[in-house]
Amino acid sequence: MRPRALDLFCGGGGVSMGLHRAGFDVTGVDLHPQPNYPFEFIQGDALKTDLDGYDFVCASPPCQAHSAATRNKSSHRSLIHAVREKLRAWGGPYVIENVVGAPLLKPITLCGAMFGLAVVRHRLFEANWALPQPPHRKHPGSIVTGEFVTVAGNGGVPAWTLKERERRGLPRHVPGEMSLGRWQAAMGIDWLPRTTLVQAIPPAYSEWIGRQFLAQREAA
């Protein structure tokens, strides 16, 4: 029987897909409808969701209060503390995901280059179990030179990227870098439209985390 995982604030299911590939039966919870979510889905408040019966919980509370891309952070509420308290009260193994700069406790950092993806996308992961930090190797290329893409916003290239390309005498645009297909390939996600994709976590991240957890559980 496969272990059961719950993905809180699941969005379109990037984390859920990774946990599924790692070997979990996954259920997602989100306050908003997620018509493209690929597994069992519960629409509701993550902070009011019953966690009993699950073997593992991953939570990705909203990141706007901590993101460098947010202009007015004070207008956004951070839910990280409330989520952590809920998970601690539950008592099972969990992971909390968020952006660089979020107040997570002793997090590890994952990025696309670690998994051969063409997106940098650094994300932090806090765990209440021994989650190891994989080597953070130098990225083989950059967004400026076109090996990586920025999966964010409405499909445009960031202004700083265009400015740096001009400074280096490079073309302003790399063919296909703003296409949905390129973004989906870079993220390892082929089932989401652009509006949901920009908020997603590459499944490779949570698949690696899920496999780490299951291997430790088996060895215990």
mmCIF file of C-alpha atoms in Angstrom:
data_model
loop_
_atom_site.group_PDB
_atom_site.id
_atom_site.type_symbol
_atom_site.label_atom_id
_atom_site.label_comp_id
_atom_site.label_asym_id
_atom_site.label_seq_id
_atom_site.Cartn_x
_atom_site.Cartn_y
_atom_site.Cartn_z
ATOM 1 C CA MET A 1 0.000 0.000 0.000
ATOM 2 C CA ARG A 2 1.420 3.377 -1.026
ATOM 3 C CA PRO A 3 1.911 5.974 1.709
ATOM 4 C CA ARG A 4 -0.483 8.941 1.671
ATOM 5 C CA ALA A 5 0.761 12.507 1.193
ATOM 6 C CA LEU A 6 -1.162 15.747 1.565
ATOM 7 C CA ASP A 7 -0.113 18.819 -0.426
ATOM 8 C CA LEU A 8 -1.369 21.999 1.252
ATOM 9 C CA PHE A 9 -1.648 25.129 -0.930
ATOM 10 C CA CYS A 10 -1.230 22.723 -3.850
ATOM 11 C CA GLY A 11 -1.942 25.099 -6.742
ATOM 12 C CA GLY A 12 -1.681 23.283 -10.050
ATOM 13 C CA GLY A 13 0.109 20.292 -8.557
ATOM 14 C CA GLY A 14 3.841 20.611 -9.213
ATOM 15 C CA VAL A 15 4.740 19.375 -5.730
ATOM 16 C CA SER A 16 1.998 16.764 -5.878
ATOM 17 C CA MET A 17 3.301 15.292 -9.123
ATOM 18 C CA GLY A 18 6.786 14.939 -7.657
ATOM 19 C CA LEU A 19 5.454 13.175 -4.565
ATOM 20 C CA HIS A 20 3.356 10.882 -6.775
ATOM 21 C CA ARG A 21 6.445 9.958 -8.795
ATOM 22 C CA ALA A 22 8.338 9.298 -5.572
ATOM 23 C CA GLY A 23 5.756 6.711 -4.531
ATOM 24 C CA PHE A 24 2.924 8.490 -2.667
ATOM 25 C CA ASP A 25 -0.816 8.595 -3.167
ATOM 26 C CA VAL A 26 -1.413 12.351 -3.123
ATOM 27 C CA THR A 27 -4.300 14.617 -2.200
ATOM 28 C CA GLY A 28 -4.132 18.360 -2.776
ATOM 29 C CA VAL A 29 -5.779 21.191 -0.863
ATOM 30 C CA ASP A 30 -6.200 24.742 -2.094
ATOM 31 C CA LEU A 31 -8.521 27.616 -1.296
ATOM 32 C CA HIS A 32 -9.129 28.253 -5.002
ATOM 33 C CA PRO A 33 -10.441 25.914 -7.730
ATOM 34 C CA GLN A 34 -7.649 24.077 -9.533
ATOM 35 C CA PRO A 35 -9.192 22.609 -12.695
ATOM 36 C CA ASN A 36 -5.846 21.316 -13.961
ATOM 37 C CA TYR A 37 -4.810 19.591 -10.720
ATOM 38 C CA PRO A 38 -4.032 15.953 -11.639
ATOM 39 C CA PHE A 39 -4.950 14.096 -8.422
ATOM 40 C CA GLU A 40 -7.627 13.989 -5.728
ATOM 41 C CA PHE A 41 -8.442 17.581 -4.819
ATOM 42 C CA ILE A 42 -10.091 19.270 -1.840
ATOM 43 C CA GLN A 43 -11.077 22.912 -2.176
ATOM 44 C CA GLY A 44 -10.754 24.485 1.238
ATOM 45 C CA ASP A 45 -8.658 26.347 3.778
ATOM 46 C CA ALA A 46 -5.316 24.599 4.321
ATOM 47 C CA LEU A 47 -5.160 25.873 7.898
ATOM 48 C CA LYS A 48 -8.486 24.167 8.676
ATOM 49 C CA THR A 49 -7.762 20.877 6.895
ATOM 50 C CA ASP A 50 -7.723 17.652 8.929
ATOM 51 C CA LEU A 51 -4.285 16.038 8.625
ATOM 52 C CA ASP A 52 -5.179 12.722 10.280
ATOM 53 C CA GLY A 53 -4.618 9.650 8.129
ATOM 54 C CA TYR A 54 -1.725 11.060 6.122
ATOM 55 C CA ASP A 55 1.865 9.827 6.301
ATOM 56 C CA PHE A 56 3.523 12.988 4.998
ATOM 57 C CA VAL A 57 2.507 16.623 4.494
ATOM 58 C CA CYS A 58 4.038 19.256 2.247
ATOM 59 C CA ALA A 59 2.893 22.872 2.571
ATOM 60 C CA SER A 60 3.629 25.798 0.246
ATOM 61 C CA PRO A 61 2.041 28.849 1.906
ATOM 62 C CA PRO A 62 1.809 32.049 -0.165
ATOM 63 C CA CYS A 63 5.210 33.596 -0.800
ATOM 64 C CA GLN A 64 4.300 37.215 -1.629
ATOM 65 C CA ALA A 65 5.144 38.509 1.844
ATOM 66 C CA HIS A 66 8.734 37.290 1.389
ATOM 67 C CA SER A 67 9.381 37.449 -2.351
ATOM 68 C CA ALA A 68 11.884 39.920 -3.764
ATOM 69 C CA ALA A 69 9.452 40.424 -6.657
ATOM 70 C CA THR A 70 6.736 41.810 -4.369
ATOM 71 C CA ARG A 71 6.759 45.602 -4.325
ATOM 72 C CA ASN A 72 4.630 46.086 -1.206
ATOM 73 C CA LYS A 73 5.305 43.162 1.092
ATOM 74 C CA SER A 74 3.408 44.739 3.985
ATOM 75 C CA SER A 75 0.136 44.252 2.103
ATOM 76 C CA HIS A 76 0.572 40.473 2.189
ATOM 77 C CA ARG A 77 0.149 38.260 5.248
ATOM 78 C CA SER A 78 2.724 35.589 6.018
ATOM 79 C CA LEU A 79 1.200 32.217 6.910
ATOM 80 C CA ILE A 80 4.444 30.351 7.573
ATOM 81 C CA HIS A 81 4.261 30.522 11.373
ATOM 82 C CA ALA A 82 0.623 29.404 11.425
ATOM 83 C CA VAL A 83 1.368 26.538 9.057
ATOM 84 C CA ARG A 84 4.346 25.409 11.126
ATOM 85 C CA GLU A 85 2.293 25.426 14.313
ATOM 86 C CA LYS A 86 -0.439 23.366 12.651
ATOM 87 C CA LEU A 87 2.059 20.799 11.382
ATOM 88 C CA ARG A 88 3.825 20.568 14.729
ATOM 89 C CA ALA A 89 0.497 20.017 16.478
ATOM 90 C CA TRP A 90 -0.247 17.202 14.023
ATOM 91 C CA GLY A 91 3.082 15.575 14.847
ATOM 92 C CA GLY A 92 3.937 13.798 11.596
ATOM 93 C CA PRO A 93 6.750 14.338 9.078
ATOM 94 C CA TYR A 94 6.421 17.498 7.029
ATOM 95 C CA VAL A 95 8.119 19.892 4.643
ATOM 96 C CA ILE A 96 7.378 23.614 4.273
ATOM 97 C CA GLU A 97 8.377 25.267 0.972
ATOM 98 C CA ASN A 98 8.883 28.937 0.236
ATOM 99 C CA VAL A 99 11.049 31.506 -1.538
ATOM 100 C CA VAL A 100 14.521 32.658 -0.611
ATOM 101 C CA GLY A 101 14.130 35.207 2.179
ATOM 102 C CA ALA A 102 11.216 33.452 3.874
ATOM 103 C CA PRO A 103 11.591 32.761 7.626
ATOM 104 C CA LEU A 104 12.031 29.014 7.413
ATOM 105 C CA LEU A 105 14.008 27.092 10.029
ATOM 106 C CA LYS A 106 17.307 25.552 8.880
ATOM 107 C CA PRO A 107 16.055 25.074 5.306
ATOM 108 C CA ILE A 108 17.841 23.449 2.419
ATOM 109 C CA THR A 109 17.937 25.124 -1.010
ATOM 110 C CA LEU A 110 16.977 23.411 -4.257
ATOM 111 C CA CYS A 111 17.270 24.840 -7.772
ATOM 112 C CA GLY A 112 16.542 23.669 -11.287
ATOM 113 C CA ALA A 113 20.187 23.240 -12.227
ATOM 114 C CA MET A 114 20.505 20.482 -9.614
ATOM 115 C CA PHE A 115 18.029 18.417 -11.614
ATOM 116 C CA GLY A 116 19.055 19.315 -15.163
ATOM 117 C CA LEU A 117 16.174 21.771 -15.634
ATOM 118 C CA ALA A 118 16.500 24.968 -17.653
ATOM 119 C CA VAL A 119 15.094 27.131 -14.868
ATOM 120 C CA VAL A 120 17.057 28.403 -11.861
ATOM 121 C CA ARG A 121 14.114 28.855 -9.423
ATOM 122 C CA HIS A 122 15.766 28.646 -6.018
ATOM 123 C CA ARG A 123 13.367 27.438 -3.329
ATOM 124 C CA LEU A 124 13.766 26.769 0.388
ATOM 125 C CA PHE A 125 12.499 23.651 2.179
ATOM 126 C CA GLU A 126 12.149 23.278 5.937
ATOM 127 C CA ALA A 127 11.693 19.754 7.291
ATOM 128 C CA ASN A 128 11.223 18.241 10.739
ATOM 129 C CA TRP A 129 13.291 15.239 9.689
ATOM 130 C CA ALA A 130 16.851 14.847 8.361
ATOM 131 C CA LEU A 131 16.505 16.312 4.866
ATOM 132 C CA PRO A 132 20.010 16.558 3.341
ATOM 133 C CA GLN A 133 21.311 19.503 1.315
ATOM 134 C CA PRO A 134 22.457 18.329 -2.145
ATOM 135 C CA PRO A 135 25.480 20.030 -3.734
ATOM 136 C CA HIS A 136 24.598 23.399 -5.256
ATOM 137 C CA ARG A 137 26.722 23.319 -8.390
ATOM 138 C CA LYS A 138 27.488 26.273 -10.610
ATOM 139 C CA HIS A 139 24.702 26.851 -13.111
ATOM 140 C CA PRO A 140 25.801 25.760 -16.619
ATOM 141 C CA GLY A 141 24.855 28.999 -18.355
ATOM 142 C CA SER A 142 22.499 31.831 -17.482
ATOM 143 C CA ILE A 143 19.222 33.528 -18.278
ATOM 144 C CA VAL A 144 21.143 36.262 -20.092
ATOM 145 C CA THR A 145 22.830 33.880 -22.526
ATOM 146 C CA GLY A 146 19.683 31.800 -22.974
ATOM 147 C CA GLU A 147 20.435 28.443 -21.372
ATOM 148 C CA PHE A 148 17.849 29.183 -18.650
ATOM 149 C CA VAL A 149 14.484 30.920 -18.745
ATOM 150 C CA THR A 150 12.608 33.005 -16.198
ATOM 151 C CA VAL A 151 9.235 31.390 -15.501
ATOM 152 C CA ALA A 152 7.418 34.346 -13.993
ATOM 153 C CA GLY A 153 4.992 37.123 -14.823
ATOM 154 C CA ASN A 154 3.084 37.165 -18.099
ATOM 155 C CA GLY A 155 5.703 35.753 -20.400
ATOM 156 C CA GLY A 156 8.026 38.679 -20.879
ATOM 157 C CA VAL A 157 11.788 38.789 -20.398
ATOM 158 C CA PRO A 158 12.847 40.695 -17.247
ATOM 159 C CA ALA A 159 14.075 44.226 -17.909
ATOM 160 C CA TRP A 160 17.412 43.551 -16.220
ATOM 161 C CA THR A 161 17.992 40.630 -18.611
ATOM 162 C CA LEU A 162 17.358 42.799 -21.678
ATOM 163 C CA LYS A 163 19.632 45.510 -20.312
ATOM 164 C CA GLU A 164 22.451 43.051 -19.648
ATOM 165 C CA ARG A 165 22.101 41.557 -23.118
ATOM 166 C CA GLU A 166 22.386 45.005 -24.621
ATOM 167 C CA ARG A 167 25.455 45.698 -22.503
ATOM 168 C CA ARG A 168 27.094 42.509 -23.779
ATOM 169 C CA GLY A 169 26.075 43.112 -27.376
ATOM 170 C CA LEU A 170 23.774 40.066 -27.412
ATOM 171 C CA PRO A 171 20.392 39.821 -29.178
ATOM 172 C CA ARG A 172 17.554 41.131 -27.020
ATOM 173 C CA HIS A 173 15.613 37.894 -27.309
ATOM 174 C CA VAL A 174 16.412 34.179 -27.562
ATOM 175 C CA PRO A 175 14.062 32.383 -29.983
ATOM 176 C CA GLY A 176 11.247 30.646 -28.121
ATOM 177 C CA GLU A 177 12.289 31.771 -24.629
ATOM 178 C CA MET A 178 8.877 33.295 -23.925
ATOM 179 C CA SER A 179 6.833 30.399 -25.311
ATOM 180 C CA LEU A 180 4.650 28.264 -23.080
ATOM 181 C CA GLY A 181 6.301 25.132 -24.441
ATOM 182 C CA ARG A 182 9.768 26.327 -23.420
ATOM 183 C CA TRP A 183 8.516 27.255 -19.961
ATOM 184 C CA GLN A 184 6.786 23.908 -19.490
ATOM 185 C CA ALA A 185 9.900 22.014 -20.563
ATOM 186 C CA ALA A 186 12.083 24.101 -18.248
ATOM 187 C CA MET A 187 9.819 23.316 -15.288
ATOM 188 C CA GLY A 188 9.174 19.680 -16.129
ATOM 189 C CA ILE A 189 5.422 20.405 -16.152
ATOM 190 C CA ASP A 190 3.301 19.781 -19.250
ATOM 191 C CA TRP A 191 -0.246 20.021 -17.878
ATOM 192 C CA LEU A 192 -0.493 23.629 -16.695
ATOM 193 C CA PRO A 193 -1.287 26.888 -18.513
ATOM 194 C CA ARG A 194 0.998 29.877 -18.078
ATOM 195 C CA THR A 195 -1.033 31.561 -15.320
ATOM 196 C CA THR A 196 -0.716 28.530 -13.020
ATOM 197 C CA LEU A 197 2.719 27.449 -14.176
ATOM 198 C CA VAL A 198 4.378 30.642 -12.920
ATOM 199 C CA GLN A 199 3.379 29.754 -9.343
ATOM 200 C CA ALA A 200 4.408 26.105 -9.525
ATOM 201 C CA ILE A 201 7.325 24.142 -8.094
ATOM 202 C CA PRO A 202 9.153 21.775 -10.464
ATOM 203 C CA PRO A 203 8.105 18.194 -9.642
ATOM 204 C CA ALA A 204 11.762 17.163 -9.626
ATOM 205 C CA TYR A 205 12.201 19.003 -6.308
ATOM 206 C CA SER A 206 9.471 17.183 -4.411
ATOM 207 C CA GLU A 207 10.240 13.860 -6.097
ATOM 208 C CA TRP A 208 13.791 14.077 -4.739
ATOM 209 C CA ILE A 209 12.480 15.069 -1.290
ATOM 210 C CA GLY A 210 9.898 12.293 -1.301
ATOM 211 C CA ARG A 211 12.473 9.676 -2.228
ATOM 212 C CA GLN A 212 14.774 10.905 0.534
ATOM 213 C CA PHE A 213 11.979 10.544 3.074
ATOM 214 C CA LEU A 214 10.849 7.105 1.914
ATOM 215 C CA ALA A 215 14.426 5.788 1.849
ATOM 216 C CA GLN A 216 14.963 6.961 5.435
ATOM 217 C CA ARG A 217 11.678 5.483 6.556
ATOM 218 C CA GLU A 218 12.533 2.148 4.991
ATOM 219 C CA ALA A 219 15.959 2.137 6.591
ATOM 220 C CA ALA A 220 14.606 2.948 10.070
#
